[in-house]
Amino acid sequence: MTGLGGVPARLPRSVTPTAVVVIAGAIIVLVYGQQYTGSVFVLAACYAIVTAGMAVQIGFSQQIAFSQSVFMGVGAYGVAMLNTHFAMPVLVATPIVLVGAALVALLLGSVVTRASGLALAVATLMLPLIAAGYVSSAGYLGGVVGAPLTGTLWPSSSSSSTTLIAVAGGLIVVVFLGIAVFVASRILTSDIGLELFVLGVDERTAAAMGVRTPRRKLELFVLGSVFAALGGAAYAGTQQFVPETLVDPTAELALLIMLFIGGRRSVIGAVVGALVIQYLQGASNWVSVNILVVEGVLLTVVLLVDPEGLAGIVNTGIAWLRQRRGAAGAGAGL
């Protein structure tokens, strides 16, 4: 359906959340730059790229896989190695690493996605432990010390100011996040999204309706892994250091908490959940030290109020306001 001049009368529903994320993110980066708010936002945006993919893979279609922190580490360490050892710019290394992550996810997913539901979760449960053990003992990855980078997400020279590098890098992360939100939202508002919803409700019913469940499960696993690798690449390019803790089980737990606090069935909610957790970690030293306790309490409170997280709370509030306005309008018309 088109309007005047052939312009679409209504933009796709995936455009609105993308525009909100990109515009709001760009404003925050441009206004706050290297300040605390700006730096935390950029870090949170790196994690939000990962959780946007998790909203499709885990939240919407119920394909729970404990592999996001592993592939986030693949993206971060891959970029770090190409940048440090081969002097490759981070922006050039990023697509190379994403292709490599997709191939690894395709091989691994072809095995683990044969299971479903709880079995899939169990099949991937040990992946973060294996990855953490390998990284801590691998000298070429920096071991427990971590892997530094010589470059940044924004190609810089000796004359470039640190503020310009930080702002430009932050804007690139916002673009990455916008792409992730657009792709995730586009999938969920398409016919494929309906297939994924049925797959999440009951895999046998989905298969009976003609959904190619093995293929969809593998596609979801690869999609979530590539999103995670992109978030890891953005993390490495902006933080200029990859810690060994990025791939451990605690990191995987933190990503899941971000998703469920924000709203497991909402892409924007997943982004907001990442922002909330990252800002909480820097709220005070006590919160930083006891972040798992704080996250646990916050997760319990939010899910008790609404199982769909902050997104569900907001949607319920909007529905209540509309109902009140409708009731008030009906009363005024009497």
mmCIF file of C-alpha atoms in Angstrom:
data_model
loop_
_atom_site.group_PDB
_atom_site.id
_atom_site.type_symbol
_atom_site.label_atom_id
_atom_site.label_comp_id
_atom_site.label_asym_id
_atom_site.label_seq_id
_atom_site.Cartn_x
_atom_site.Cartn_y
_atom_site.Cartn_z
ATOM 1 C CA MET A 1 0.000 0.000 0.000
ATOM 2 C CA THR A 2 1.493 3.343 -1.034
ATOM 3 C CA GLY A 3 0.716 6.946 -0.318
ATOM 4 C CA LEU A 4 1.338 10.102 -2.368
ATOM 5 C CA GLY A 5 4.311 9.950 -4.690
ATOM 6 C CA GLY A 6 4.659 6.210 -4.257
ATOM 7 C CA VAL A 7 5.824 6.607 -0.637
ATOM 8 C CA PRO A 8 4.736 3.693 1.584
ATOM 9 C CA ALA A 9 1.664 4.636 3.591
ATOM 10 C CA ARG A 10 2.943 2.755 6.604
ATOM 11 C CA LEU A 11 6.509 1.899 7.462
ATOM 12 C CA PRO A 12 7.347 -1.696 8.411
ATOM 13 C CA ARG A 13 6.949 -2.330 12.135
ATOM 14 C CA SER A 14 10.644 -3.221 12.330
ATOM 15 C CA VAL A 15 11.634 0.342 11.381
ATOM 16 C CA THR A 16 10.169 2.016 14.497
ATOM 17 C CA PRO A 17 12.233 0.224 17.182
ATOM 18 C CA THR A 18 15.333 0.550 14.990
ATOM 19 C CA ALA A 19 14.836 4.294 14.616
ATOM 20 C CA VAL A 20 14.266 4.703 18.360
ATOM 21 C CA VAL A 21 17.436 2.800 19.220
ATOM 22 C CA VAL A 22 19.643 4.539 16.647
ATOM 23 C CA ILE A 23 18.406 8.080 17.339
ATOM 24 C CA ALA A 24 18.450 7.722 21.141
ATOM 25 C CA GLY A 25 21.837 5.969 21.075
ATOM 26 C CA ALA A 26 23.407 8.558 18.779
ATOM 27 C CA ILE A 27 22.178 11.405 20.993
ATOM 28 C CA ILE A 28 23.604 9.779 24.132
ATOM 29 C CA VAL A 29 26.987 9.149 22.472
ATOM 30 C CA LEU A 30 27.209 12.653 20.973
ATOM 31 C CA VAL A 31 26.139 14.434 24.163
ATOM 32 C CA TYR A 32 28.059 12.440 26.760
ATOM 33 C CA GLY A 33 31.046 11.232 24.719
ATOM 34 C CA GLN A 34 33.780 9.990 27.049
ATOM 35 C CA GLN A 35 31.824 10.816 30.207
ATOM 36 C CA TYR A 36 30.683 8.024 32.494
ATOM 37 C CA THR A 37 27.171 7.907 31.041
ATOM 38 C CA GLY A 38 28.470 7.676 27.487
ATOM 39 C CA SER A 39 31.090 5.004 28.200
ATOM 40 C CA VAL A 40 28.630 2.815 30.129
ATOM 41 C CA PHE A 41 26.053 3.197 27.375
ATOM 42 C CA VAL A 42 28.527 2.019 24.733
ATOM 43 C CA LEU A 43 29.458 -0.981 26.881
ATOM 44 C CA ALA A 44 25.775 -1.757 27.462
ATOM 45 C CA ALA A 45 25.101 -1.455 23.723
ATOM 46 C CA CYS A 46 27.700 -4.169 23.066
ATOM 47 C CA TYR A 47 25.792 -6.504 25.364
ATOM 48 C CA ALA A 48 22.465 -5.341 23.913
ATOM 49 C CA ILE A 49 23.544 -6.581 20.475
ATOM 50 C CA VAL A 50 23.857 -10.035 22.038
ATOM 51 C CA THR A 51 20.544 -9.872 23.917
ATOM 52 C CA ALA A 52 18.688 -8.716 20.781
ATOM 53 C CA GLY A 53 19.597 -12.032 19.188
ATOM 54 C CA MET A 54 18.690 -13.861 22.381
ATOM 55 C CA ALA A 55 15.187 -12.343 22.248
ATOM 56 C CA VAL A 56 14.621 -14.215 18.977
ATOM 57 C CA GLN A 57 16.456 -17.428 19.790
ATOM 58 C CA ILE A 58 15.575 -17.914 23.451
ATOM 59 C CA GLY A 59 12.755 -15.571 24.376
ATOM 60 C CA PHE A 60 10.465 -15.938 21.385
ATOM 61 C CA SER A 61 11.063 -19.485 20.161
ATOM 62 C CA GLN A 62 12.106 -21.043 23.503
ATOM 63 C CA GLN A 63 15.330 -22.532 22.093
ATOM 64 C CA ILE A 64 17.440 -22.141 25.246
ATOM 65 C CA ALA A 65 21.152 -22.501 24.475
ATOM 66 C CA PHE A 66 23.986 -21.541 26.818
ATOM 67 C CA SER A 67 26.316 -20.418 24.055
ATOM 68 C CA GLN A 68 26.021 -16.628 23.832
ATOM 69 C CA SER A 69 28.988 -15.805 26.070
ATOM 70 C CA VAL A 70 31.105 -18.341 24.160
ATOM 71 C CA PHE A 71 30.418 -16.744 20.789
ATOM 72 C CA MET A 72 30.751 -13.278 22.269
ATOM 73 C CA GLY A 73 34.240 -14.432 23.257
ATOM 74 C CA VAL A 74 34.798 -15.783 19.723
ATOM 75 C CA GLY A 75 34.031 -12.353 18.311
ATOM 76 C CA ALA A 76 36.105 -10.453 20.868
ATOM 77 C CA TYR A 77 39.154 -12.728 20.843
ATOM 78 C CA GLY A 78 39.000 -13.150 17.070
ATOM 79 C CA VAL A 79 39.143 -9.394 16.515
ATOM 80 C CA ALA A 80 41.848 -9.014 19.163
ATOM 81 C CA MET A 81 44.072 -11.653 17.553
ATOM 82 C CA LEU A 82 43.689 -10.264 14.032
ATOM 83 C CA ASN A 83 44.322 -6.736 15.261
ATOM 84 C CA THR A 84 47.287 -7.514 17.514
ATOM 85 C CA HIS A 85 49.109 -10.198 15.547
ATOM 86 C CA PHE A 86 48.278 -9.173 11.966
ATOM 87 C CA ALA A 87 47.811 -5.390 12.401
ATOM 88 C CA MET A 88 44.342 -5.699 10.876
ATOM 89 C CA PRO A 89 41.955 -2.774 11.544
ATOM 90 C CA VAL A 90 39.097 -3.732 13.830
ATOM 91 C CA LEU A 91 36.449 -2.780 11.253
ATOM 92 C CA VAL A 92 38.126 -5.049 8.684
ATOM 93 C CA ALA A 93 38.562 -7.886 11.176
ATOM 94 C CA THR A 94 34.921 -7.768 12.317
ATOM 95 C CA PRO A 95 33.232 -9.198 9.165
ATOM 96 C CA ILE A 96 35.954 -11.853 8.878
ATOM 97 C CA VAL A 97 35.316 -12.944 12.460
ATOM 98 C CA LEU A 98 31.541 -12.945 11.905
ATOM 99 C CA VAL A 99 31.914 -15.301 8.946
ATOM 100 C CA GLY A 100 34.154 -17.563 11.037
ATOM 101 C CA ALA A 101 31.676 -17.504 13.922
ATOM 102 C CA ALA A 102 28.819 -18.380 11.555
ATOM 103 C CA LEU A 103 30.735 -21.388 10.232
ATOM 104 C CA VAL A 104 31.604 -22.592 13.735
ATOM 105 C CA ALA A 105 27.985 -22.111 14.829
ATOM 106 C CA LEU A 106 26.795 -24.022 11.765
ATOM 107 C CA LEU A 107 29.008 -26.998 12.606
ATOM 108 C CA LEU A 108 28.242 -26.937 16.342
ATOM 109 C CA GLY A 109 24.564 -26.210 15.824
ATOM 110 C CA SER A 110 24.129 -29.111 13.406
ATOM 111 C CA VAL A 111 24.922 -31.353 16.379
ATOM 112 C CA VAL A 112 23.387 -29.668 19.437
ATOM 113 C CA THR A 113 20.137 -28.514 17.795
ATOM 114 C CA ARG A 114 19.120 -32.120 17.264
ATOM 115 C CA ALA A 115 17.973 -31.812 20.862
ATOM 116 C CA SER A 116 15.157 -29.481 21.865
ATOM 117 C CA GLY A 117 13.819 -27.726 24.927
ATOM 118 C CA LEU A 118 15.542 -28.751 28.139
ATOM 119 C CA ALA A 119 17.722 -31.239 26.252
ATOM 120 C CA LEU A 120 19.160 -28.409 24.125
ATOM 121 C CA ALA A 121 19.931 -26.398 27.258
ATOM 122 C CA VAL A 122 21.706 -29.378 28.828
ATOM 123 C CA ALA A 123 23.610 -30.065 25.599
ATOM 124 C CA THR A 124 25.085 -26.549 25.664
ATOM 125 C CA LEU A 125 25.372 -26.155 29.433
ATOM 126 C CA MET A 126 29.071 -27.005 29.567
ATOM 127 C CA LEU A 127 30.127 -24.778 26.668
ATOM 128 C CA PRO A 128 30.957 -21.714 28.835
ATOM 129 C CA LEU A 129 32.959 -23.887 31.261
ATOM 130 C CA ILE A 130 34.904 -25.459 28.398
ATOM 131 C CA ALA A 131 35.533 -22.060 26.796
ATOM 132 C CA ALA A 132 36.656 -20.484 30.082
ATOM 133 C CA GLY A 133 39.037 -23.369 30.775
ATOM 134 C CA TYR A 134 40.514 -23.186 27.284
ATOM 135 C CA VAL A 135 40.954 -19.397 27.314
ATOM 136 C CA SER A 136 42.597 -19.355 30.758
ATOM 137 C CA SER A 137 45.190 -21.918 29.639
ATOM 138 C CA ALA A 138 45.832 -20.550 26.118
ATOM 139 C CA GLY A 139 48.925 -18.358 26.209
ATOM 140 C CA TYR A 140 48.352 -16.862 22.782
ATOM 141 C CA LEU A 141 44.973 -15.549 23.995
ATOM 142 C CA GLY A 142 46.566 -13.920 27.033
ATOM 143 C CA GLY A 143 45.408 -16.557 29.516
ATOM 144 C CA VAL A 144 43.933 -15.192 32.725
ATOM 145 C CA VAL A 145 45.538 -11.800 32.019
ATOM 146 C CA GLY A 146 43.409 -11.139 28.949
ATOM 147 C CA ALA A 147 44.107 -9.942 25.421
ATOM 148 C CA PRO A 148 44.837 -6.257 24.684
ATOM 149 C CA LEU A 149 44.200 -4.555 21.345
ATOM 150 C CA THR A 150 46.432 -2.042 19.579
ATOM 151 C CA GLY A 151 43.597 -0.553 17.532
ATOM 152 C CA THR A 152 40.091 0.752 18.102
ATOM 153 C CA LEU A 153 36.748 0.328 16.377
ATOM 154 C CA TRP A 154 37.275 3.698 14.692
ATOM 155 C CA PRO A 155 40.546 3.769 12.690
ATOM 156 C CA SER A 156 42.752 6.385 14.347
ATOM 157 C CA SER A 157 46.092 8.062 13.876
ATOM 158 C CA SER A 158 48.533 9.666 16.275
ATOM 159 C CA SER A 159 46.836 13.033 15.711
ATOM 160 C CA SER A 160 43.338 11.772 16.527
ATOM 161 C CA SER A 161 41.928 12.926 19.853
ATOM 162 C CA THR A 162 40.684 10.381 22.355
ATOM 163 C CA THR A 163 37.287 12.096 22.404
ATOM 164 C CA LEU A 164 36.900 11.717 18.629
ATOM 165 C CA ILE A 165 37.921 8.061 18.802
ATOM 166 C CA ALA A 166 35.469 7.355 21.634
ATOM 167 C CA VAL A 167 32.545 9.178 19.996
ATOM 168 C CA ALA A 168 33.144 7.678 16.544
ATOM 169 C CA GLY A 169 33.535 4.196 18.015
ATOM 170 C CA GLY A 170 30.367 4.666 20.046
ATOM 171 C CA LEU A 171 28.406 5.704 16.959
ATOM 172 C CA ILE A 172 29.615 2.591 15.126
ATOM 173 C CA VAL A 173 28.383 0.446 18.022
ATOM 174 C CA VAL A 174 25.019 2.221 17.821
ATOM 175 C CA VAL A 175 24.864 1.383 14.110
ATOM 176 C CA PHE A 176 25.694 -2.266 14.899
ATOM 177 C CA LEU A 177 22.937 -2.277 17.513
ATOM 178 C CA GLY A 178 20.492 -0.699 15.082
ATOM 179 C CA ILE A 179 21.244 -3.425 12.525
ATOM 180 C CA ALA A 180 20.746 -6.123 15.178
ATOM 181 C CA VAL A 181 17.424 -4.622 16.313
ATOM 182 C CA PHE A 182 16.216 -4.238 12.721
ATOM 183 C CA VAL A 183 17.062 -7.833 11.767
ATOM 184 C CA ALA A 184 15.535 -9.262 14.965
ATOM 185 C CA SER A 185 12.374 -7.136 14.682
ATOM 186 C CA ARG A 186 12.037 -7.927 10.986
ATOM 187 C CA ILE A 187 12.174 -11.653 11.693
ATOM 188 C CA LEU A 188 9.619 -11.469 14.486
ATOM 189 C CA THR A 189 7.126 -9.429 12.417
ATOM 190 C CA SER A 190 7.386 -11.735 9.402
ATOM 191 C CA ASP A 191 5.831 -15.109 8.621
ATOM 192 C CA ILE A 192 8.993 -16.696 9.995
ATOM 193 C CA GLY A 193 8.217 -15.068 13.331
ATOM 194 C CA LEU A 194 4.876 -16.858 13.405
ATOM 195 C CA GLU A 195 6.651 -20.148 12.715
ATOM 196 C CA LEU A 196 9.072 -19.451 15.548
ATOM 197 C CA PHE A 197 6.196 -18.695 17.919
ATOM 198 C CA VAL A 198 4.540 -22.026 17.105
ATOM 199 C CA LEU A 199 7.927 -23.730 17.450
ATOM 200 C CA GLY A 200 8.245 -22.214 20.925
ATOM 201 C CA VAL A 201 4.785 -23.415 21.957
ATOM 202 C CA ASP A 202 5.127 -27.003 20.761
ATOM 203 C CA GLU A 203 7.719 -28.418 18.373
ATOM 204 C CA ARG A 204 5.532 -31.341 17.281
ATOM 205 C CA THR A 205 2.635 -29.030 16.476
ATOM 206 C CA ALA A 206 4.966 -26.824 14.465
ATOM 207 C CA ALA A 207 6.218 -29.825 12.492
ATOM 208 C CA ALA A 208 2.635 -30.956 11.865
ATOM 209 C CA MET A 209 1.827 -27.486 10.488
ATOM 210 C CA GLY A 210 4.643 -27.777 7.973
ATOM 211 C CA VAL A 211 7.370 -25.858 9.790
ATOM 212 C CA ARG A 212 10.794 -27.274 8.989
ATOM 213 C CA THR A 213 11.775 -27.414 12.635
ATOM 214 C CA PRO A 214 15.342 -28.798 12.302
ATOM 215 C CA ARG A 215 16.224 -26.072 9.801
ATOM 216 C CA ARG A 216 14.613 -23.287 11.865
ATOM 217 C CA LYS A 217 16.385 -24.422 15.040
ATOM 218 C CA LEU A 218 19.738 -24.451 13.264
ATOM 219 C CA GLU A 219 19.060 -21.019 11.743
ATOM 220 C CA LEU A 220 18.199 -19.661 15.188
ATOM 221 C CA PHE A 221 21.392 -21.055 16.686
ATOM 222 C CA VAL A 222 23.527 -19.508 13.931
ATOM 223 C CA LEU A 223 21.660 -16.189 14.166
ATOM 224 C CA GLY A 224 22.132 -15.951 17.936
ATOM 225 C CA SER A 225 25.799 -16.900 17.608
ATOM 226 C CA VAL A 226 26.504 -14.272 14.932
ATOM 227 C CA PHE A 227 24.764 -11.579 17.009
ATOM 228 C CA ALA A 228 26.871 -12.618 19.996
ATOM 229 C CA ALA A 229 30.067 -12.500 17.919
ATOM 230 C CA LEU A 230 29.134 -9.017 16.666
ATOM 231 C CA GLY A 231 28.613 -7.862 20.252
ATOM 232 C CA GLY A 232 32.003 -9.337 21.180
ATOM 233 C CA ALA A 233 33.723 -7.596 18.261
ATOM 234 C CA ALA A 234 32.157 -4.280 19.287
ATOM 235 C CA TYR A 235 33.248 -4.904 22.883
ATOM 236 C CA ALA A 236 36.858 -5.552 21.864
ATOM 237 C CA GLY A 237 36.967 -2.556 19.541
ATOM 238 C CA THR A 238 35.662 -0.095 22.127
ATOM 239 C CA GLN A 239 37.182 -1.444 25.344
ATOM 240 C CA GLN A 240 40.549 -2.321 23.684
ATOM 241 C CA PHE A 241 40.880 -5.286 26.012
ATOM 242 C CA VAL A 242 39.278 -8.730 26.189
ATOM 243 C CA PRO A 243 39.130 -10.240 29.709
ATOM 244 C CA GLU A 244 39.064 -13.970 30.324
ATOM 245 C CA THR A 245 35.801 -13.526 32.269
ATOM 246 C CA LEU A 246 33.953 -12.593 29.061
ATOM 247 C CA VAL A 247 33.320 -16.275 28.267
ATOM 248 C CA ASP A 248 32.762 -17.788 31.705
ATOM 249 C CA PRO A 249 29.420 -19.089 33.072
ATOM 250 C CA THR A 250 28.884 -15.906 35.095
ATOM 251 C CA ALA A 251 28.891 -13.895 31.879
ATOM 252 C CA GLU A 252 26.328 -16.279 30.370
ATOM 253 C CA LEU A 253 24.145 -15.897 33.452
ATOM 254 C CA ALA A 254 24.408 -12.102 33.237
ATOM 255 C CA LEU A 255 23.234 -12.160 29.608
ATOM 256 C CA LEU A 256 20.225 -14.309 30.523
ATOM 257 C CA ILE A 257 19.354 -11.976 33.392
ATOM 258 C CA MET A 258 19.538 -8.971 31.038
ATOM 259 C CA LEU A 259 17.145 -10.719 28.669
ATOM 260 C CA PHE A 260 14.582 -11.761 31.278
ATOM 261 C CA ILE A 261 14.635 -8.449 33.166
ATOM 262 C CA GLY A 262 14.087 -6.468 29.980
ATOM 263 C CA GLY A 263 11.545 -8.869 28.516
ATOM 264 C CA ARG A 264 12.339 -12.133 26.800
ATOM 265 C CA ARG A 265 9.770 -11.626 24.023
ATOM 266 C CA SER A 266 10.718 -8.019 23.277
ATOM 267 C CA VAL A 267 13.745 -6.876 21.269
ATOM 268 C CA ILE A 268 13.598 -3.381 22.768
ATOM 269 C CA GLY A 269 13.092 -4.923 26.206
ATOM 270 C CA ALA A 270 16.252 -7.006 25.723
ATOM 271 C CA VAL A 271 18.158 -3.811 24.887
ATOM 272 C CA VAL A 272 16.758 -2.012 27.940
ATOM 273 C CA GLY A 273 17.660 -4.978 30.161
ATOM 274 C CA ALA A 274 21.301 -4.714 29.070
ATOM 275 C CA LEU A 275 21.296 -0.975 29.819
ATOM 276 C CA VAL A 276 19.778 -1.481 33.270
ATOM 277 C CA ILE A 277 22.290 -4.148 34.344
ATOM 278 C CA GLN A 278 25.332 -2.260 33.059
ATOM 279 C CA TYR A 279 24.334 0.974 34.810
ATOM 280 C CA LEU A 280 23.617 -0.958 37.997
ATOM 281 C CA GLN A 281 27.148 -2.405 37.972
ATOM 282 C CA GLY A 282 28.600 1.085 38.044
ATOM 283 C CA ALA A 283 26.099 2.520 40.525
ATOM 284 C CA SER A 284 28.370 1.944 43.538
ATOM 285 C CA ASN A 285 31.225 -0.251 44.717
ATOM 286 C CA TRP A 286 28.856 -2.293 46.872
ATOM 287 C CA VAL A 287 26.556 -3.014 43.917
ATOM 288 C CA SER A 288 29.543 -3.917 41.741
ATOM 289 C CA VAL A 289 30.866 -6.396 44.316
ATOM 290 C CA ASN A 290 27.427 -7.895 44.978
ATOM 291 C CA ILE A 291 26.089 -7.633 41.440
ATOM 292 C CA LEU A 292 24.823 -11.230 41.336
ATOM 293 C CA VAL A 293 22.762 -10.650 44.489
ATOM 294 C CA VAL A 294 21.376 -7.392 43.105
ATOM 295 C CA GLU A 295 20.591 -8.999 39.751
ATOM 296 C CA GLY A 296 18.876 -11.919 41.476
ATOM 297 C CA VAL A 297 16.685 -9.678 43.617
ATOM 298 C CA LEU A 298 15.834 -7.416 40.674
ATOM 299 C CA LEU A 299 15.023 -10.396 38.452
ATOM 300 C CA THR A 300 12.753 -11.914 41.113
ATOM 301 C CA VAL A 301 10.883 -8.651 41.724
ATOM 302 C CA VAL A 302 10.420 -7.887 38.025
ATOM 303 C CA LEU A 303 9.215 -11.385 37.136
ATOM 304 C CA LEU A 304 6.830 -11.443 40.112
ATOM 305 C CA VAL A 305 5.259 -8.226 38.845
ATOM 306 C CA ASP A 306 5.148 -9.429 35.224
ATOM 307 C CA PRO A 307 6.678 -12.623 33.758
ATOM 308 C CA GLU A 308 7.395 -10.684 30.550
ATOM 309 C CA GLY A 309 9.815 -8.365 32.362
ATOM 310 C CA LEU A 310 10.032 -4.589 32.041
ATOM 311 C CA ALA A 311 8.512 -4.742 28.549
ATOM 312 C CA GLY A 312 5.482 -6.538 29.966
ATOM 313 C CA ILE A 313 5.149 -4.009 32.792
ATOM 314 C CA VAL A 314 5.225 -1.130 30.291
ATOM 315 C CA ASN A 315 2.695 -2.820 27.991
ATOM 316 C CA THR A 316 0.377 -3.510 30.934
ATOM 317 C CA GLY A 317 0.662 0.118 32.042
ATOM 318 C CA ILE A 318 -0.112 1.402 28.541
ATOM 319 C CA ALA A 319 -3.129 -0.908 28.275
ATOM 320 C CA TRP A 320 -4.384 0.306 31.679
ATOM 321 C CA LEU A 321 -4.029 3.954 30.652
ATOM 322 C CA ARG A 322 -5.885 3.326 27.397
ATOM 323 C CA GLN A 323 -8.654 1.580 29.310
ATOM 324 C CA ARG A 324 -8.941 4.489 31.732
ATOM 325 C CA ARG A 325 -9.001 7.013 28.891
ATOM 326 C CA GLY A 326 -11.636 4.954 27.083
ATOM 327 C CA ALA A 327 -13.761 4.765 30.240
ATOM 328 C CA ALA A 328 -13.379 8.507 30.811
ATOM 329 C CA GLY A 329 -14.315 9.241 27.201
ATOM 330 C CA ALA A 330 -17.392 7.031 27.452
ATOM 331 C CA GLY A 331 -18.416 8.745 30.682
ATOM 332 C CA ALA A 332 -18.020 12.193 29.145
ATOM 333 C CA GLY A 333 -20.220 11.171 26.224
ATOM 334 C CA LEU A 334 -23.162 10.259 28.454
#
